[in-house]
Amino acid sequence: MSRAYISISSHDVAVTTDNDLYGRLASALPFAVEPAQRAAWNFQISHLRGLARDLPDAHCFLEFLIPRMGRRADLVILHAGIVFVVEYKIGASGFDRASLDQAYGYGLDLKHFHETSHALTVVPILIATDAPRSPSDETVEWDDDGLAKPIRNAPDELARTVQRISHAHGGANIDAQQWSAGRYRPTPTIVEAAQALYSGHDVEEISRSEAGARNLSDTANYVFEVIDQAKAHAQKSICFITGVPGSGKTLAGLNLATARQRAHSEEHAVFLSGNGPLVEVLREALACDAVAQAKRRGKKVSKAAEAQLTSAFIQNIHHFRDEALRDSQAPVERVAIFDEAQRAWDVAQASKFMKQKKGVADFNMSEPEFLLSVMDRHHDWSVIVCLVGGGQEINTGEAGIGEWLRALERSFPNWHVHLPDQLKDAAAVSLRHEVNSPALHLATSIRSFRAERLSDFVGALIDGGREDAAKLSAELKGFPLFLTRDLEGAREWLRSKRRGNERAGLLASSNALRLKPDGIFVKAKVEPAKWFLAPGSDVRSSDALEDAATEFEVQGLELDWSCVCWDANLIRRGDAWLTRQFKGTVWQTVNDDNRQRYIANAYRVLLTRARQGMVIYVPRGDLRDKTREPRDYDRVFAYLAACGIPEL
């Protein structure tokens, strides 16, 4: 796959006609050329001619793929050892923050994920085609890694800007073909990945490592074969997909759903999740991105219509369940992908909910058994894909994956069950049609490009392995991780680190009620779509650093930079954790094993949300307030420091 629609030297621009350049662009576009796109390319081709005359040693790439963002940069110029990445805004007379962040994001993507750009100077430039020429040269501001902050230019300033920066900071010319062929190892957030997959990109384009891409592709191909076999032989099949932390189980599910929808729309493949915030954020992100992409092509589409389409593709599992309760017919969906399947309710929790909330007094099935019964209504074929996580149970009544297997043995013996080796002993069951395959286990972590071992470190920290955690902390050198007793200092650190479209935010446990004196009130619920997607100018945004999200809002989602605010519901007593819950006016010790696990897992979730860096805020407490004993916080701080986390 070619990374750019056109790769061309300045010399070759001079001997290539406009029609040839336009034809090469149009032939590479996967859809019909809209009038707005035609006008944009005509402008850029004309502009390219002037650049080629003024920069005779340059090499240019038009429509260069930026995989993590699922977009293409309008123009990349290689000149004097510097990478200039250019975004055009046709008809714009000003430089809005969103466009500057977009250009900055392109530069960050190249710096972080394109191996032949790591050591190079990268300069993002935003061109507003109707902007007046600046009276003076804009001062270039640099980040520590050799990435410039985005520069604003009118069209006729670009060549002079490239020459000026090249003269001051340039070096030997870059081999264009070698640079372009450099490995791309992107690590998109789940929101970015969903947008890229939904708009037609392949999972290989947006997966960080070759091993990770192969793993995801092998898993997808195996499941595709199961689906095709089920259709051909009128079978019902279920696949369980496991993976190491950060291996992309949700990404695998989204990839399966988008790929089947594109190639086999009659299957109505659906991604189902009981994680309400995840569903809300992904739906909003996909709808907004679809509207934005249509706008770039000169088309106007309704956000309400796009939201309706995304709602059919990504559904809340509880709405799917409730619709099946109302209607006893087979659902339209033939392929159902259940995210975090191990969190489905057991019989007691499901029966309690159905009686209290739905008025169904005689409901006596676990959620896995009921969901299986819904897909079993099809007379010929259907396929279920269960994505299986672990170690992050934060709610009561979660059945675990064993209940799915027991339900299959008990009530659906004719289903074909495909398991990874890791689930062979998940339950003491005897399945009539069982197949084991290593392709159903995702063995490569792709979450954080800065810290492959973050999950291991957090696991050791939460499990009380101070020495193990201290050893693992030495492997996190590329992942800034600090402790602080100064919340405002933590905010300033986050602001100083966040660049372009990166996101930062405050996190706290749902029972961290004594952070309220610090201005962190977890009972004031965030709006997930606004918190994860709105710009920092919106006070509801995570970037505003006002509202803290809890484990329930962020599980399954990610930030680039986070501040985890620690409260006295998880404190140290000797060499062990003491779990507590705040009720009324006092902390009460939690003795129930499940509740203890939920509290510890809440911190496990919070501490693994950051992709690029994290600061942990531990309050100092107040001697006048018995609910905020300084010694409780001091012991937590001392333990975290002993785990190898330095003070900010």
XYZ file of C-alpha atoms in Angstrom:
648
model
C 0.000 0.000 0.000
C 1.375 3.414 -1.003
C 1.585 5.774 1.956
C 0.963 8.876 -0.202
C -1.204 9.426 -3.263
C 1.739 11.210 -4.950
C 5.477 11.174 -4.199
C 7.337 13.652 -6.423
C 10.538 15.711 -6.517
C 10.532 19.434 -7.340
C 12.309 18.628 -10.601
C 9.581 16.199 -11.643
C 6.828 18.678 -10.760
C 8.192 20.956 -13.513
C 7.798 18.245 -16.168
C 4.415 16.896 -15.033
C 1.147 18.413 -16.233
C -1.625 19.579 -13.945
C -3.947 17.009 -15.493
C -1.511 14.206 -14.733
C -1.129 15.314 -11.109
C -4.889 15.629 -10.700
C -5.460 12.250 -12.342
C -3.024 10.528 -9.995
C -4.784 12.057 -6.993
C -8.271 11.211 -8.240
C -7.393 7.621 -9.138
C -6.123 7.001 -5.605
C -9.262 8.352 -3.922
C -11.511 5.481 -2.763
C -14.707 7.409 -3.577
C -15.949 9.858 -6.218
C -14.259 13.258 -6.278
C -16.626 15.861 -4.860
C -16.536 19.491 -6.098
C -14.933 20.757 -2.871
C -12.155 18.170 -3.131
C -11.606 19.013 -6.798
C -11.272 22.711 -5.953
C -8.867 21.957 -3.093
C -6.629 19.797 -5.278
C -6.599 22.356 -8.064
C -5.440 24.997 -5.587
C -2.800 22.697 -4.091
C -1.454 21.672 -7.516
C -1.096 25.314 -8.506
C 0.586 26.080 -5.181
C 2.888 23.076 -5.602
C 4.239 24.516 -8.850
C 5.388 27.670 -7.079
C 6.922 25.663 -4.254
C 8.839 23.495 -6.736
C 10.334 26.601 -8.358
C 11.347 28.159 -5.016
C 12.502 24.879 -3.409
C 14.325 23.021 -6.215
C 15.897 20.471 -3.822
C 12.629 19.528 -2.099
C 10.662 16.295 -2.332
C 6.899 16.425 -1.834
C 4.221 13.944 -0.813
C 0.574 14.757 -1.480
C -2.148 13.151 0.640
C 0.240 11.434 3.061
C -1.431 8.912 5.392
C -1.426 9.771 9.106
C -2.539 6.370 10.426
C -3.264 7.119 14.087
C -5.683 9.888 13.143
C -7.151 7.998 10.180
C -6.497 11.005 7.933
C -4.135 12.197 5.224
C -1.953 15.278 5.499
C -2.413 17.510 2.465
C 1.306 17.960 1.845
C 4.622 16.792 3.307
C 7.809 18.569 2.174
C 11.257 17.100 2.786
C 13.841 19.868 2.600
C 17.347 20.235 4.057
C 16.883 17.367 6.519
C 13.575 18.729 7.874
C 10.068 17.303 7.573
C 7.435 19.994 6.939
C 3.864 18.709 7.266
C 1.316 21.091 5.753
C -2.447 21.335 6.196
C -4.497 23.569 3.870
C -7.759 25.205 4.898
C -9.340 26.279 1.635
C -11.279 29.530 1.908
C -10.200 30.188 5.498
C -9.058 33.685 6.434
C -8.022 32.828 9.996
C -6.303 30.133 12.038
C -8.703 28.430 14.440
C -7.521 26.325 17.352
C -8.988 23.072 16.032
C -7.101 23.412 12.728
C -3.853 24.290 14.505
C -4.296 21.236 16.744
C -4.941 19.100 13.658
C -1.650 20.219 12.080
C 0.118 19.725 15.419
C -1.389 16.240 15.603
C 0.105 15.359 12.226
C 3.518 16.437 13.478
C 3.116 14.451 16.689
C 2.064 11.391 14.717
C 5.212 11.525 12.580
C 7.462 12.163 15.591
C 6.028 9.395 17.726
C 5.117 6.670 15.281
C 7.083 7.025 12.024
C 10.479 5.461 12.719
C 12.393 7.426 10.070
C 11.027 10.693 11.513
C 11.945 10.055 15.177
C 15.341 11.772 14.974
C 14.350 14.463 12.451
C 13.117 17.998 12.935
C 9.379 18.130 12.185
C 7.545 21.395 11.462
C 3.711 21.494 11.199
C 2.340 24.393 9.131
C -1.267 25.525 8.739
C -2.148 27.356 5.493
C -5.276 29.519 5.511
C -5.705 30.208 1.810
C -7.504 33.558 2.242
C -5.345 34.836 5.102
C -3.499 38.126 4.564
C 0.263 37.946 4.383
C 1.882 38.403 7.805
C 3.832 41.630 8.275
C 6.753 39.768 9.849
C 8.155 36.270 10.191
C 6.508 34.166 12.877
C 8.865 33.063 15.637
C 9.259 29.306 15.748
C 8.681 27.671 19.137
C 10.205 24.235 19.672
C 9.330 21.289 21.875
C 12.116 19.318 23.526
C 11.899 16.485 20.970
C 12.546 18.645 17.890
C 8.893 19.186 16.976
C 7.893 22.773 16.238
C 4.650 24.223 17.470
C 2.330 24.796 14.485
C 3.150 27.782 12.269
C 0.514 29.984 10.630
C 1.078 30.918 6.989
C -0.674 32.534 4.069
C -0.065 30.550 0.841
C 2.658 32.804 -0.556
C 4.608 32.667 2.713
C 5.173 28.902 2.733
C 8.288 28.705 0.530
C 9.944 31.533 2.458
C 9.080 29.843 5.782
C 10.629 26.560 4.595
C 13.760 28.371 3.410
C 14.115 30.365 6.628
C 13.747 27.349 8.934
C 15.957 25.200 6.713
C 18.699 27.847 6.803
C 18.577 28.045 10.613
C 18.023 24.383 11.510
C 18.608 22.301 8.359
C 21.181 19.702 7.464
C 21.782 17.002 4.888
C 18.978 16.158 2.482
C 16.677 13.248 3.351
C 16.451 10.214 1.073
C 12.753 10.523 0.240
C 12.171 6.876 -0.628
C 13.966 5.602 2.462
C 12.071 8.056 4.645
C 8.709 7.124 3.171
C 9.431 3.402 3.525
C 10.160 3.759 7.254
C 7.977 1.613 9.487
C 4.867 3.243 10.901
C 3.965 2.009 14.375
C 0.879 4.009 15.388
C -0.934 3.580 18.677
C -4.366 5.163 18.308
C -6.716 5.714 21.199
C -9.828 3.560 21.036
C -11.734 6.639 19.812
C -9.213 7.292 17.027
C -9.167 3.600 16.119
C -12.963 3.453 15.929
C -13.041 6.534 13.684
C -10.359 5.123 11.394
C -11.986 1.690 11.118
C -15.461 3.173 10.629
C -14.179 5.349 7.774
C -12.664 2.358 5.977
C -9.065 1.940 7.162
C -7.688 -1.552 7.764
C -6.545 -2.594 11.207
C -2.983 -3.079 9.868
C -2.823 0.648 9.072
C -3.588 1.752 12.607
C -1.942 -0.957 14.719
C 1.350 -0.075 16.323
C 3.586 -3.104 15.921
C 3.950 -5.661 13.194
C 3.368 -8.385 15.791
C 0.259 -6.599 17.037
C -1.083 -6.087 13.524
C -0.475 -9.733 12.637
C -2.095 -10.853 15.866
C -5.204 -8.733 15.246
C -5.372 -9.813 11.599
C -4.918 -13.496 12.476
C -7.707 -13.232 15.037
C -9.997 -11.441 12.573
C -9.302 -13.962 9.823
C -10.044 -16.864 12.155
C -13.370 -15.341 13.230
C -14.270 -14.479 9.620
C -13.751 -18.136 8.724
C -15.978 -19.211 11.626
C -18.709 -16.834 10.420
C -18.444 -18.066 6.838
C -18.571 -21.689 8.001
C -21.629 -20.973 10.153
C -23.401 -19.384 7.175
C -22.446 -22.189 4.797
C -23.498 -25.022 7.121
C -26.377 -23.381 9.060
C -24.463 -23.589 12.330
C -24.411 -21.497 15.453
C -20.956 -20.646 16.735
C -19.358 -18.658 19.504
C -15.753 -17.414 19.688
C -14.009 -16.241 22.848
C -11.134 -13.763 22.383
C -8.689 -13.177 25.242
C -5.600 -10.997 25.427
C -2.888 -9.526 27.585
C -3.655 -6.065 29.062
C -3.591 -3.429 26.345
C -3.586 -5.977 23.509
C -6.569 -4.377 21.762
C -9.518 -6.647 22.535
C -11.996 -3.801 22.015
C -10.101 -2.794 18.874
C -10.407 -6.401 17.659
C -14.159 -6.278 18.232
C -14.584 -2.963 16.435
C -12.448 -4.264 13.571
C -14.655 -7.355 13.241
C -17.855 -5.306 13.298
C -16.710 -2.689 10.758
C -15.172 -5.253 8.410
C -18.300 -7.439 8.377
C -20.533 -4.412 7.898
C -18.512 -3.264 4.892
C -18.351 -6.677 3.216
C -21.576 -8.311 4.459
C -24.079 -5.624 5.460
C -26.906 -8.183 5.482
C -25.367 -9.732 8.617
C -26.011 -6.517 10.598
C -22.890 -7.128 12.691
C -23.142 -5.180 15.940
C -20.682 -4.216 18.669
C -22.403 -4.558 22.060
C -21.054 -3.214 25.332
C -22.409 -2.840 28.841
C -20.006 0.066 29.288
C -22.405 3.004 28.877
C -19.749 5.758 28.738
C -17.738 3.842 26.111
C -20.832 3.443 23.925
C -21.775 7.106 24.330
C -18.285 8.391 23.542
C -17.755 6.129 20.513
C -21.158 6.927 19.022
C -20.638 10.676 19.386
C -17.073 10.490 18.047
C -18.099 8.454 14.992
C -21.057 10.697 14.182
C -19.001 13.907 14.513
C -16.149 12.452 12.453
C -18.518 11.300 9.703
C -20.004 14.804 9.490
C -16.520 16.375 9.419
C -15.298 14.009 6.688
C -18.369 14.700 4.581
C -17.788 18.429 5.016
C -14.195 18.062 3.799
C -15.562 16.409 0.656
C -18.007 19.282 0.138
C -21.065 17.286 1.211
C -23.554 18.198 3.897
C -24.919 15.392 6.033
C -27.142 15.400 9.079
C -25.480 14.624 12.384
C -28.774 13.123 13.566
C -28.739 10.737 10.598
C -25.115 9.790 11.236
C -25.872 9.287 14.934
C -28.666 6.902 13.964
C -26.266 4.885 11.823
C -23.653 4.679 14.573
C -26.343 3.680 17.067
C -27.117 0.634 14.947
C -23.435 -0.276 14.756
C -22.529 0.285 18.435
C -25.224 -0.572 20.943
C -25.585 -0.732 24.682
C -25.933 -4.394 25.545
C -28.706 -3.611 28.033
C -30.807 -1.962 25.307
C -30.225 -5.030 23.113
C -31.308 -7.241 26.022
C -34.418 -5.154 26.789
C -35.524 -5.188 23.146
C -35.207 -8.984 23.178
C -37.424 -9.077 26.269
C -40.141 -7.086 24.492
C -39.942 -9.001 21.209
C -39.581 -12.784 21.102
C -38.572 -12.889 17.439
C -35.001 -13.424 16.289
C -33.022 -10.169 16.207
C -31.966 -8.667 12.883
C -28.320 -9.062 13.935
C -26.647 -12.287 12.845
C -23.209 -11.434 14.280
C -23.078 -10.040 17.826
C -19.816 -8.967 19.437
C -19.981 -8.678 23.228
C -17.304 -6.460 24.778
C -16.055 -7.397 28.276
C -18.237 -10.509 28.174
C -17.007 -11.693 31.565
C -18.854 -8.759 33.158
C -22.304 -10.066 32.195
C -24.524 -10.623 35.244
C -24.964 -13.866 37.121
C -28.408 -15.357 37.839
C -28.877 -13.529 41.167
C -28.007 -10.087 39.815
C -29.940 -10.551 36.564
C -33.030 -11.849 38.388
C -32.899 -9.018 40.931
C -32.616 -6.399 38.187
C -35.409 -7.901 36.085
C -37.762 -8.032 39.052
C -37.012 -4.556 40.406
C -36.479 -2.604 37.178
C -38.367 -4.493 34.482
C -41.234 -6.079 36.417
C -40.287 -9.606 35.299
C -40.872 -11.662 38.441
C -39.956 -15.115 37.110
C -36.674 -14.339 35.320
C -34.266 -17.138 36.263
C -31.407 -16.949 33.756
C -27.972 -15.439 33.948
C -27.270 -12.700 31.436
C -24.978 -14.982 29.358
C -27.690 -17.633 29.106
C -30.316 -15.083 28.084
C -28.080 -13.470 25.459
C -27.284 -16.904 24.038
C -30.996 -17.681 23.914
C -31.638 -14.477 21.954
C -29.101 -15.333 19.239
C -30.318 -18.964 19.305
C -33.708 -17.750 18.030
C -32.311 -17.744 14.490
C -33.445 -20.952 12.781
C -30.306 -21.382 10.707
C -27.124 -19.576 11.717
C -25.726 -16.924 14.042
C -22.351 -16.100 15.574
C -21.412 -14.572 18.927
C -17.955 -13.167 19.627
C -17.069 -12.672 23.300
C -14.214 -10.321 24.162
C -12.796 -11.413 27.498
C -10.883 -9.129 29.858
C -9.772 -9.730 33.412
C -8.576 -8.097 36.606
C -10.788 -5.030 36.293
C -14.093 -6.166 37.805
C -15.641 -3.083 39.434
C -19.323 -4.040 39.780
C -21.258 -6.563 41.845
C -22.850 -9.579 40.212
C -20.355 -10.084 37.382
C -20.629 -13.716 36.324
C -17.212 -14.345 34.810
C -16.543 -16.272 31.629
C -17.285 -19.611 33.309
C -21.000 -18.821 33.261
C -20.969 -18.513 29.461
C -19.409 -21.973 29.216
C -21.795 -23.499 31.768
C -24.768 -21.998 29.911
C -23.505 -23.492 26.642
C -23.121 -26.917 28.247
C -26.471 -26.712 30.025
C -28.763 -25.186 27.405
C -27.036 -24.913 24.014
C -25.106 -28.136 23.384
C -25.340 -27.791 19.590
C -23.376 -24.553 19.465
C -19.809 -24.747 18.119
C -17.485 -23.249 20.728
C -14.098 -21.788 19.735
C -11.748 -21.140 22.657
C -8.169 -19.934 23.076
C -5.954 -22.224 25.132
C -6.103 -19.694 27.972
C -9.777 -20.580 28.635
C -9.501 -24.372 28.570
C -9.939 -24.538 32.343
C -12.296 -21.564 32.764
C -15.077 -23.911 33.918
C -15.458 -27.623 34.573
C -17.635 -28.262 31.527
C -17.901 -30.796 28.735
C -18.693 -29.126 25.413
C -19.828 -31.245 22.479
C -18.341 -29.023 19.745
C -15.204 -27.443 21.173
C -12.295 -26.118 19.097
C -9.129 -24.588 20.564
C -7.100 -22.053 18.614
C -4.110 -19.852 19.536
C -5.427 -17.258 17.044
C -8.079 -16.290 19.598
C -5.524 -14.933 22.078
C -4.002 -11.477 21.551
C -0.502 -11.819 22.940
C 0.982 -8.397 22.090
C 0.290 -5.201 24.034
C -0.330 -2.220 21.744
C -1.817 0.296 24.194
C 1.035 2.551 25.238
C 3.897 3.421 22.928
C 5.776 4.835 25.919
C 5.308 2.082 28.498
C 4.812 -1.513 27.483
C 5.173 -2.614 31.120
C 2.787 -0.099 32.712
C 0.074 -2.700 33.326
C 2.616 -5.038 34.935
C 3.884 -2.208 37.134
C 0.371 -1.246 38.231
C -0.450 -4.891 38.884
C 2.542 -5.256 41.187
C 1.726 -1.980 42.937
C -1.921 -2.892 43.588
C -1.095 -6.478 44.561
C 1.360 -5.216 47.171
C 4.563 -6.309 45.438
C 6.660 -3.314 46.402
C 9.977 -4.847 45.311
C 8.550 -6.093 42.010
C 6.990 -2.704 41.360
C 10.269 -0.924 42.082
C 12.074 -3.156 39.578
C 9.405 -2.606 36.936
C 9.460 1.166 37.464
C 12.990 1.170 36.056
C 11.510 -0.051 32.754
C 9.196 2.967 32.522
C 11.883 5.508 31.675
C 10.038 6.636 28.549
C 6.823 7.080 30.532
C 6.900 10.142 32.820
C 5.456 9.036 36.172
C 5.494 11.207 39.292
C 4.046 11.702 42.760
C 2.889 15.020 44.155
C 1.138 16.555 47.176
C 0.327 19.687 45.142
C -2.839 19.367 43.024
C -2.382 22.705 41.263
C 1.182 21.715 40.432
C -0.195 18.493 38.926
C -2.594 20.514 36.781
C 0.227 22.713 35.536
C 2.298 19.638 34.702
C -0.564 18.200 32.639
C -1.034 21.494 30.791
C 2.674 21.674 30.005
C 2.688 18.140 28.571
C -0.482 18.134 26.460
C 0.091 18.948 22.773
C -2.237 19.252 19.793
C -5.250 16.967 20.102
C -3.800 15.033 23.038
C -6.072 14.792 26.061
C -5.368 15.203 29.758
C -7.672 14.742 32.722
C -8.203 14.232 36.439
C -9.226 10.764 37.666
C -10.509 9.588 41.035
C -12.192 6.573 42.590
C -16.001 6.680 42.702
C -15.834 6.530 46.518
C -13.112 9.167 46.863
C -15.535 11.396 48.744
C -12.937 13.104 50.940
C -11.231 14.727 47.991
C -14.084 17.208 48.120
C -12.077 19.751 50.193
C -9.596 19.826 47.282
C -12.389 20.704 44.870
C -12.736 17.168 43.488
C -16.324 16.059 43.956
C -16.849 12.626 42.415
C -20.605 12.684 43.017
C -20.836 15.395 40.342
C -20.967 13.051 37.363
C -19.156 13.987 34.167
C -20.777 13.875 30.723
C -18.555 11.242 29.076
C -18.932 12.448 25.473
C -18.148 16.040 26.475
C -15.391 15.016 28.886
C -13.549 12.917 26.285
C -14.298 14.867 23.095
C -14.971 18.548 23.809
C -12.128 21.085 23.440
C -10.372 22.462 26.506
C -12.299 25.725 26.224
C -15.401 23.769 27.276
C -15.440 23.534 31.092
C -16.999 20.057 30.780
C -13.933 18.789 28.917
C -11.260 16.640 30.545
C -8.724 19.202 29.309
C -10.330 21.885 31.483
C -9.005 19.870 34.480
C -12.043 20.738 36.584
C -14.151 17.571 36.813
C -12.623 14.222 37.747
C -13.888 11.087 36.004
C -14.226 7.843 37.960
C -13.446 4.249 37.029
C -16.989 3.864 35.704
C -16.574 6.682 33.174
C -13.087 5.778 31.954
C -12.955 1.985 31.876
C -12.226 0.980 28.298
C -11.215 4.529 27.323
C -7.905 6.397 27.509
C -6.183 9.714 28.074
C -2.745 10.779 26.943
C -1.885 12.380 30.291
C -3.625 11.789 33.606
C -3.581 12.829 37.233
C -4.880 10.062 39.506
C -6.157 11.581 42.751
C -5.764 9.118 45.637
C -8.163 9.101 48.568
C -8.309 7.283 51.890
C -10.535 4.461 50.633
C -7.346 2.535 49.789
C -4.648 3.031 52.419
C -1.712 1.132 53.892
C -1.800 -0.720 57.205
C 1.565 -2.352 57.740
C 2.472 -4.249 54.578
C -1.087 -4.602 53.278
C -3.846 -2.517 51.776
C -6.853 -1.560 53.874
C -10.012 -0.974 51.835
C -12.638 1.415 53.147
C -15.907 3.011 52.103
C -17.092 6.453 53.148
C -20.626 6.430 54.539
C -22.322 9.341 56.203
C -19.522 11.048 58.097
C -16.977 8.267 58.613
C -14.781 5.752 56.806
C -15.932 2.153 57.300
C -13.630 -0.835 56.796
C -14.709 -3.120 53.922
C -14.434 -6.791 54.838
C -16.302 -8.436 51.958
C -13.794 -10.036 49.577
C -15.655 -8.931 46.447
C -16.010 -5.334 47.627
C -12.314 -5.264 48.520
C -11.489 -6.430 45.013
C -13.741 -3.797 43.428
C -12.031 -0.973 45.331
C -8.544 -2.219 44.442
C -9.587 -2.732 40.830
C -10.952 0.813 40.664
C -7.404 2.068 41.247
C -6.066 -0.551 38.829
C -8.335 0.923 36.130
C -7.460 4.542 36.967
C -3.718 3.899 36.979
C -3.768 2.290 33.506
C -5.695 4.990 31.590
C -2.694 7.154 30.626
C -0.864 6.490 27.357
C 1.994 8.960 27.681
C 2.468 9.959 31.310
C 0.854 10.237 34.716
C 1.113 12.064 38.005
C -0.428 10.669 41.193
C -1.786 13.235 43.643
C -1.850 12.190 47.298
C -3.401 14.843 49.595
C -1.639 15.961 52.750
C -4.788 15.557 54.830
C -5.869 17.735 57.727
C -5.285 17.130 61.460
C -8.549 18.925 62.194
C -10.519 16.485 60.031
C -10.767 12.868 61.250
C -11.868 11.757 57.777
C -8.608 13.089 56.284
C -5.948 11.829 58.672
C -2.524 13.000 57.380
C -0.882 9.736 58.463
C -3.220 7.724 56.184
C -2.174 9.737 53.140
C 1.479 9.833 54.237
C 1.631 6.037 54.335
C 0.187 5.789 50.830
C 2.690 8.365 49.587
C 5.585 6.484 51.230
C 4.467 3.183 49.702
C 4.166 4.653 46.212
C 7.589 6.252 46.565
C 8.998 2.875 47.638
C 7.511 1.409 44.444
C 9.912 3.612 42.501
C 7.755 6.665 41.733
C 9.718 9.939 42.161
C 8.208 13.160 43.437
C 7.333 15.823 40.870
